[in-house]
CSV table of C-alpha atoms in Angstrom, one decimal:
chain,number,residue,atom,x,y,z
A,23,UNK,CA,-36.8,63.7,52.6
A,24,UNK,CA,-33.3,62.1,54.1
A,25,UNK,CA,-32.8,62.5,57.5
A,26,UNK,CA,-29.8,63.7,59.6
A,27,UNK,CA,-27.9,60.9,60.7
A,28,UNK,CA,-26.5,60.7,64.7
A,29,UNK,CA,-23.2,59.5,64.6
A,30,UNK,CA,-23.2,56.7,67.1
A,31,UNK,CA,-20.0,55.1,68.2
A,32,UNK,CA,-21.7,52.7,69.4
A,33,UNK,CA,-25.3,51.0,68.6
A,34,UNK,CA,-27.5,49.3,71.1
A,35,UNK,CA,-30.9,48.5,72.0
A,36,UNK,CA,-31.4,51.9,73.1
A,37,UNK,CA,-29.8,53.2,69.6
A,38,UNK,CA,-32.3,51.9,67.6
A,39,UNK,CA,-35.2,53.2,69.1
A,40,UNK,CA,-34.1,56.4,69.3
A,41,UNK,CA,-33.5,56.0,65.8
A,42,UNK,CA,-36.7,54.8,64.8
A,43,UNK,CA,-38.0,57.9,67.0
A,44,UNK,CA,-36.1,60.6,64.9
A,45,UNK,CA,-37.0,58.8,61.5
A,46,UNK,CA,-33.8,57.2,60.2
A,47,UNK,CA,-33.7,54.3,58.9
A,48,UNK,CA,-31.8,51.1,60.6
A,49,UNK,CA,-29.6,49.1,58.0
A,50,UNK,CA,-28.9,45.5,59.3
A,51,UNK,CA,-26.9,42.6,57.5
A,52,UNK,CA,-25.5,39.3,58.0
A,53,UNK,CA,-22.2,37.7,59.0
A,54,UNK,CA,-21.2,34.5,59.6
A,55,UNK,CA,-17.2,35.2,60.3
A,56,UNK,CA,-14.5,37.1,61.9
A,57,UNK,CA,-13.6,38.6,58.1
A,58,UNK,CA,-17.2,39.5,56.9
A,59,UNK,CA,-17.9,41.1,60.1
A,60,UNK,CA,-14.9,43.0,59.6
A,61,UNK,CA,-16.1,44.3,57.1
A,62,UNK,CA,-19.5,45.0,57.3
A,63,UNK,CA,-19.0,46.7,60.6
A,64,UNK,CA,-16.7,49.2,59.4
A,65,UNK,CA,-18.8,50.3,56.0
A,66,UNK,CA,-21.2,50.9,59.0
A,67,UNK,CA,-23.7,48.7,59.5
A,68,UNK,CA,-26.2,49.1,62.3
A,69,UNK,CA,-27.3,45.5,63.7
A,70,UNK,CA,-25.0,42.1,62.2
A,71,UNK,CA,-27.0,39.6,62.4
A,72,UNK,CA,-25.4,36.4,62.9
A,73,UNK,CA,-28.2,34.5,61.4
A,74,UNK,CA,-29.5,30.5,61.4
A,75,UNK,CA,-29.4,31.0,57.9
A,76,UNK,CA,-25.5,30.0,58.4
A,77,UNK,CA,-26.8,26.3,58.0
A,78,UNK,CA,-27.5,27.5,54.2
A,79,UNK,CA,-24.9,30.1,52.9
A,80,UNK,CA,-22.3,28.3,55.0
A,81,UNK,CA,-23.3,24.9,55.7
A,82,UNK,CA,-24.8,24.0,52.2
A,83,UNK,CA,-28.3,22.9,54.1
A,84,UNK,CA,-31.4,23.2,52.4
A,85,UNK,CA,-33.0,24.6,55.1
A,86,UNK,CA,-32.1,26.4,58.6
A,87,UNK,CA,-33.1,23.5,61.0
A,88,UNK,CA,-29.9,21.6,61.4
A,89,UNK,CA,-27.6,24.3,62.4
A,90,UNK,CA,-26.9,23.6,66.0
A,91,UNK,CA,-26.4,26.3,69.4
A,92,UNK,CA,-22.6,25.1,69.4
A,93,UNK,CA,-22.5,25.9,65.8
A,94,UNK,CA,-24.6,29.3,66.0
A,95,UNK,CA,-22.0,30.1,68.8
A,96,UNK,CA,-18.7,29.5,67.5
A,97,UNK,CA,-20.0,31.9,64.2
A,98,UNK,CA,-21.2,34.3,66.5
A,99,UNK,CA,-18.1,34.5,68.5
A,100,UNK,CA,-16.0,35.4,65.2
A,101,UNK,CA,-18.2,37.9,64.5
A,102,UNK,CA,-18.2,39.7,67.6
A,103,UNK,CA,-14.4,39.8,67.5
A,104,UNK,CA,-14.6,41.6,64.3
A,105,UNK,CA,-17.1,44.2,65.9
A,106,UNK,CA,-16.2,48.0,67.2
A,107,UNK,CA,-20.0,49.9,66.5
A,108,UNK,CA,-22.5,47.6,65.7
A,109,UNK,CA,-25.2,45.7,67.5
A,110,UNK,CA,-24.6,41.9,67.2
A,111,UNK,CA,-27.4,39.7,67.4
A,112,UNK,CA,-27.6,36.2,67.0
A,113,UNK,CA,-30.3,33.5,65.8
A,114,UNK,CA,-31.5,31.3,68.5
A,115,UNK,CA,-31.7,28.0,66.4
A,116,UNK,CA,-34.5,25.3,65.6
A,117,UNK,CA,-35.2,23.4,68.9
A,118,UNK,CA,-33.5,25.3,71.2
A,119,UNK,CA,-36.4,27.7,72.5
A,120,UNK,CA,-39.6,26.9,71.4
A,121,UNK,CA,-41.1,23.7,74.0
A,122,UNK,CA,-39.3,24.7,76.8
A,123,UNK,CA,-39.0,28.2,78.1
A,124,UNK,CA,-36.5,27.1,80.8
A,125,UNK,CA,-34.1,25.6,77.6
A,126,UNK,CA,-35.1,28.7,76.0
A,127,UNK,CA,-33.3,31.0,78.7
A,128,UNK,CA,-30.2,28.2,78.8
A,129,UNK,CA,-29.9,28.5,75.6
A,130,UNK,CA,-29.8,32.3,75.3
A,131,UNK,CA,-27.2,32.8,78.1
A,132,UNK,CA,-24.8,30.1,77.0
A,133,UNK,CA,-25.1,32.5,73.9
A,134,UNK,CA,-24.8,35.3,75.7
A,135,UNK,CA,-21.8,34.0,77.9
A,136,UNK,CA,-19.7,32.0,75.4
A,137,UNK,CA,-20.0,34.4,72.1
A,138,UNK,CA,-20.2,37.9,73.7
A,139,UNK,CA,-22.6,38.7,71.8
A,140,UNK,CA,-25.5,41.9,72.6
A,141,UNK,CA,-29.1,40.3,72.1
A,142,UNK,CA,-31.1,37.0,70.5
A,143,UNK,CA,-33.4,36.7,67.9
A,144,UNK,CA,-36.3,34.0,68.3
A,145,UNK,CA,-39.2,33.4,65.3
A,146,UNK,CA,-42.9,33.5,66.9
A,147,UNK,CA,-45.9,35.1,68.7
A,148,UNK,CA,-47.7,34.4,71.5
A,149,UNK,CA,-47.1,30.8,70.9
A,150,UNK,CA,-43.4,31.6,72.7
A,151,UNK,CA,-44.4,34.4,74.7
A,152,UNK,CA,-43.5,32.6,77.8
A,153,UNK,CA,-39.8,31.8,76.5
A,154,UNK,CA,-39.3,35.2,75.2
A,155,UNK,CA,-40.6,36.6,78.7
A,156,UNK,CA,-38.3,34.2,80.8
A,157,UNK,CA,-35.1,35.2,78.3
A,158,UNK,CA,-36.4,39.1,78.8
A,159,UNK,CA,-36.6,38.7,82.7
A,160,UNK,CA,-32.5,37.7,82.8
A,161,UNK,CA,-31.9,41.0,81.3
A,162,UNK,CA,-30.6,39.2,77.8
A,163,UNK,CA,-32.5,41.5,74.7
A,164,UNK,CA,-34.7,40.3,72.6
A,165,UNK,CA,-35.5,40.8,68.9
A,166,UNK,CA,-38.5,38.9,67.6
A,167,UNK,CA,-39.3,36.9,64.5
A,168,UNK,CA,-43.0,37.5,62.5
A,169,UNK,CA,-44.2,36.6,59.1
A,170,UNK,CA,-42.4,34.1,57.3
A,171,UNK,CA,-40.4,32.2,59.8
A,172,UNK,CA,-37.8,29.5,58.3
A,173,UNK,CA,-37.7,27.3,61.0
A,174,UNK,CA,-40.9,26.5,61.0
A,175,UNK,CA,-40.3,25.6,57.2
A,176,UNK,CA,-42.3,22.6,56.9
A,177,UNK,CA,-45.2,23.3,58.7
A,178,UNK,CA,-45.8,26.4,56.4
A,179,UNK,CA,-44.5,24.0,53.2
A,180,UNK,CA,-43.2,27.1,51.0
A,181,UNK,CA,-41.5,30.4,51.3
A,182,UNK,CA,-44.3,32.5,49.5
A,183,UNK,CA,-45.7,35.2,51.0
A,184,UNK,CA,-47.2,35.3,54.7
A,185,UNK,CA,-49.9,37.0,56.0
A,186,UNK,CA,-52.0,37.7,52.9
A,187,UNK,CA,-55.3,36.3,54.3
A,188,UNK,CA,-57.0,38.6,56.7
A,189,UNK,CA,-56.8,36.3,59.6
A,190,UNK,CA,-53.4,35.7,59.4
A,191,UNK,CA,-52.8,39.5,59.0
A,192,UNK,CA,-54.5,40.2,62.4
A,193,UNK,CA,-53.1,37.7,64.2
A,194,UNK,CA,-49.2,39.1,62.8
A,195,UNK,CA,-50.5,42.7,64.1
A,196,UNK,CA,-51.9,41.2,67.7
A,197,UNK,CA,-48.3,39.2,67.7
A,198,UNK,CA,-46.1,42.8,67.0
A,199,UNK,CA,-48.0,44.4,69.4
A,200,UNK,CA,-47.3,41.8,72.2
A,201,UNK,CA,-43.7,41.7,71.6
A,202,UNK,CA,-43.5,44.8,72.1
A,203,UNK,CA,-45.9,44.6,75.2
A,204,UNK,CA,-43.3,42.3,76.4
A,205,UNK,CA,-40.2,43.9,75.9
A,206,UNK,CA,-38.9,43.3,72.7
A,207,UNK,CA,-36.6,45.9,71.5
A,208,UNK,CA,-37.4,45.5,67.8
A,209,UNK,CA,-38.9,43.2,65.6
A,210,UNK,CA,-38.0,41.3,61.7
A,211,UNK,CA,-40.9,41.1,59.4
A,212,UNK,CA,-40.2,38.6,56.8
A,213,UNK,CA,-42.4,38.1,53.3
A,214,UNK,CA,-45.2,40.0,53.9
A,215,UNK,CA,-47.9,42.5,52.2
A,216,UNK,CA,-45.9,45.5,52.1
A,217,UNK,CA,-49.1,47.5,52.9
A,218,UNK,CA,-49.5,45.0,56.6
A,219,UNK,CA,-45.6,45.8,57.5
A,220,UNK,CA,-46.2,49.7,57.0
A,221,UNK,CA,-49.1,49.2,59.2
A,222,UNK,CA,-47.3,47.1,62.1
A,223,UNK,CA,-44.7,49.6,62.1
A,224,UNK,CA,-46.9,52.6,62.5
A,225,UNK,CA,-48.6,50.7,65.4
A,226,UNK,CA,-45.9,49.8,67.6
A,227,UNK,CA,-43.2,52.0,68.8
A,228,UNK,CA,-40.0,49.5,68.8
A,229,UNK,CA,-38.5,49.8,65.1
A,230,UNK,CA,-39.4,47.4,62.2
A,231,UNK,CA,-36.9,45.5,60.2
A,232,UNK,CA,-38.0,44.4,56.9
A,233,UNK,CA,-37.1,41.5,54.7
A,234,UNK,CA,-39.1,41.7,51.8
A,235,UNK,CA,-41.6,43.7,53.5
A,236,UNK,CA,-41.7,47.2,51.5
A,237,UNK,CA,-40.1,50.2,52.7
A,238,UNK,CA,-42.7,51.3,55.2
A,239,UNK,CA,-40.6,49.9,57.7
A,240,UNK,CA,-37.9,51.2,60.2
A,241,UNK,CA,-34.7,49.8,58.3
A,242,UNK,CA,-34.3,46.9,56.3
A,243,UNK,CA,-32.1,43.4,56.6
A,244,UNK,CA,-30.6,40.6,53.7
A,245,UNK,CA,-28.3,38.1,53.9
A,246,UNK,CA,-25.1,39.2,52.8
A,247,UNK,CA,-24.3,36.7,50.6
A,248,UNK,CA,-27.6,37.2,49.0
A,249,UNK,CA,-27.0,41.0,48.5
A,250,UNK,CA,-23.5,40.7,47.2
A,251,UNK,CA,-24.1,38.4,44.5
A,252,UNK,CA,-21.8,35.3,46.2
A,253,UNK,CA,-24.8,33.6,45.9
A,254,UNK,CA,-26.2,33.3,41.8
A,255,UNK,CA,-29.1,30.6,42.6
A,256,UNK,CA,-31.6,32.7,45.0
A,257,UNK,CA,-33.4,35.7,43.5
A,258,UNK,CA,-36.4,36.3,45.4
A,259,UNK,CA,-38.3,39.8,44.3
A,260,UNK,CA,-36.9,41.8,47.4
A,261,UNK,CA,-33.5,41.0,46.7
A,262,UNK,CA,-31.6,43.8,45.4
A,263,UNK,CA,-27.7,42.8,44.3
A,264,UNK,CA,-25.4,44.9,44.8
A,265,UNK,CA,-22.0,42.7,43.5
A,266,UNK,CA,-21.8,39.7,41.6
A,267,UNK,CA,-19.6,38.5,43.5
A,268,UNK,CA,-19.8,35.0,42.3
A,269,UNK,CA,-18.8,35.8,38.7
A,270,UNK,CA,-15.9,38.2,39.9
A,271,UNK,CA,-14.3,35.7,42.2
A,272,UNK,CA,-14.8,32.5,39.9
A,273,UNK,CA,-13.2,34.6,37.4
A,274,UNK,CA,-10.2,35.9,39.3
A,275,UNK,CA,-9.9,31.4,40.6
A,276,UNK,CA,-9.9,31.1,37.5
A,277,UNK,CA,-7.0,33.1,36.8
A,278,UNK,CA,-4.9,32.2,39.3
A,279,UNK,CA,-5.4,28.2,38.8
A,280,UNK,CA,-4.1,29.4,34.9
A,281,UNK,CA,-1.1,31.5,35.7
A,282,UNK,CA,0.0,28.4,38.4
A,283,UNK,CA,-0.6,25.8,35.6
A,284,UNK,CA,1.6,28.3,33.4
A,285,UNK,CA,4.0,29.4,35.8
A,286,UNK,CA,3.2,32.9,35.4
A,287,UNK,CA,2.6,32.9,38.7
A,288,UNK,CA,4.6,33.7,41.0
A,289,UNK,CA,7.4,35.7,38.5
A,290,UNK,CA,10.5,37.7,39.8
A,291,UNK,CA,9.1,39.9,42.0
A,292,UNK,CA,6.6,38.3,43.9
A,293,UNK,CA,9.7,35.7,45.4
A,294,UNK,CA,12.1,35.9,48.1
């Protein structure tokens, strides 16, 4: 049964709850610059994430751990540029949060102070409860991290599924609930049971965003270059492509490097 949509001029932290409340669903993509975000903010887009996974779809990195704060700022200033309705959030990266709770909250207001951006994303439970607390307590939102969590990569040693094993399942559960219990204002579950994300979402009241998580959930989030085909070498089962980009545009390169090396291009009437 769709849902009536309330047309928001604006989305925020309070947005999405509300929206979770009344039952429709939150979409939520990437962007990495000022174009992009132009882009997707204007087809109407929810929540842009300005994700650490800019170290791959941008940087050409294998993984998400060597993109830098400096780095995550200067794409998240570009996007927020671009942006008029939706909520930006932005990746806090690999070592800039998780030892040190005080680093944490420096690293989330130079963030907040330098890229304009509306709210950070970290990756964890209770393990960084005390950063997410300390970030929470300077009034800077929060969105939290659970299931498979890239930047922790190599201590996991694959991207299958998380959360499969009853244990692990609990302990996801005890995790959502405490981030909300802490202030959170919404939560990504990544590569989990589909079944375990339904069940999360019915049991906390801040909405849901899946990633390969089923559509139990309170709205859904890819990576843009992922969902528009820019990308040909990832196809994970949760990836639904919308473009493919990659074969358009290497097409229409193509094209162009042809009419230069003819001199089709430019004719008569593209000259001054």
């Amino acid at each position: 049964m769709s849902v009536a949509k309330k047309d928001y001029k604006r989305i925020t932290t309070k947005s999405l709850i509300e929206m979770k409340s009344n039952g429709e669903k939150i979409s939520m993509l990437t962007a990495y610059d000022y174009t992009m975000a132009k882009i997707v903010d204007t087809a109407g887009i929810d929540v842009i994430l300005v994700g650490d996974s800019a170290s791959n779809v941008m940087a050409g990195h294998e993984t998400t751990l060597p993109i830098t704060l400096d780095q995550m700022i200067y794409h998240a200033s570009s996007v927020v540029r671009a942006v008029d309705r939706g909520l930006v959030v932005v990746d806090l990266p690999f070592g800039s949060y998780q030892s040190d709770s005080k680093e944490a909250l420096r690293s989330s207001i130079r963030i907040m102070k330098e890229s304009g951006a509306h709210a950070v994303k970290l990756e964890g439970g209770k393990e960084i409860k005390e950063s997410i607390k300390k970030i929470l307590n300077a009034g800077i939102p929060v969105m939290g991290h659970l299931g498979l969590t890239p930047q922790s990569i190599y201590k996991f040693g694959t991207y299958t599924v998380r959360a499969k094993e009853e244990e692990e399942a609990e302990k996801l559960i005890e995790d959502a609930q405490m981030l909300e219990k802490v202030g959170c204002f919404a939560v990504v579950l990544e590569k989990i049971p589909a079944a375990l994300a339904k069940k999360v979402a019915e049991s906390i009241s801040i909405p849901v965003i899946g990633i390969g998580a089923g559509g139990g959930v309170d709205g859904q989030v890819l990576v843009i270059h992922d969902m528009l085909g820019m990308n040909n070498e990832f196809s994970p089962r949760f990836l639904r492509r919308y473009l493919n980009l990659y074969e358009e545009m290497t097409k229409a390169i193509g094209q162009y490097a042809a009419d230069v090396k003819s001199s089709d291009f430019p004719n008569e009437k593209e000259q001054y």
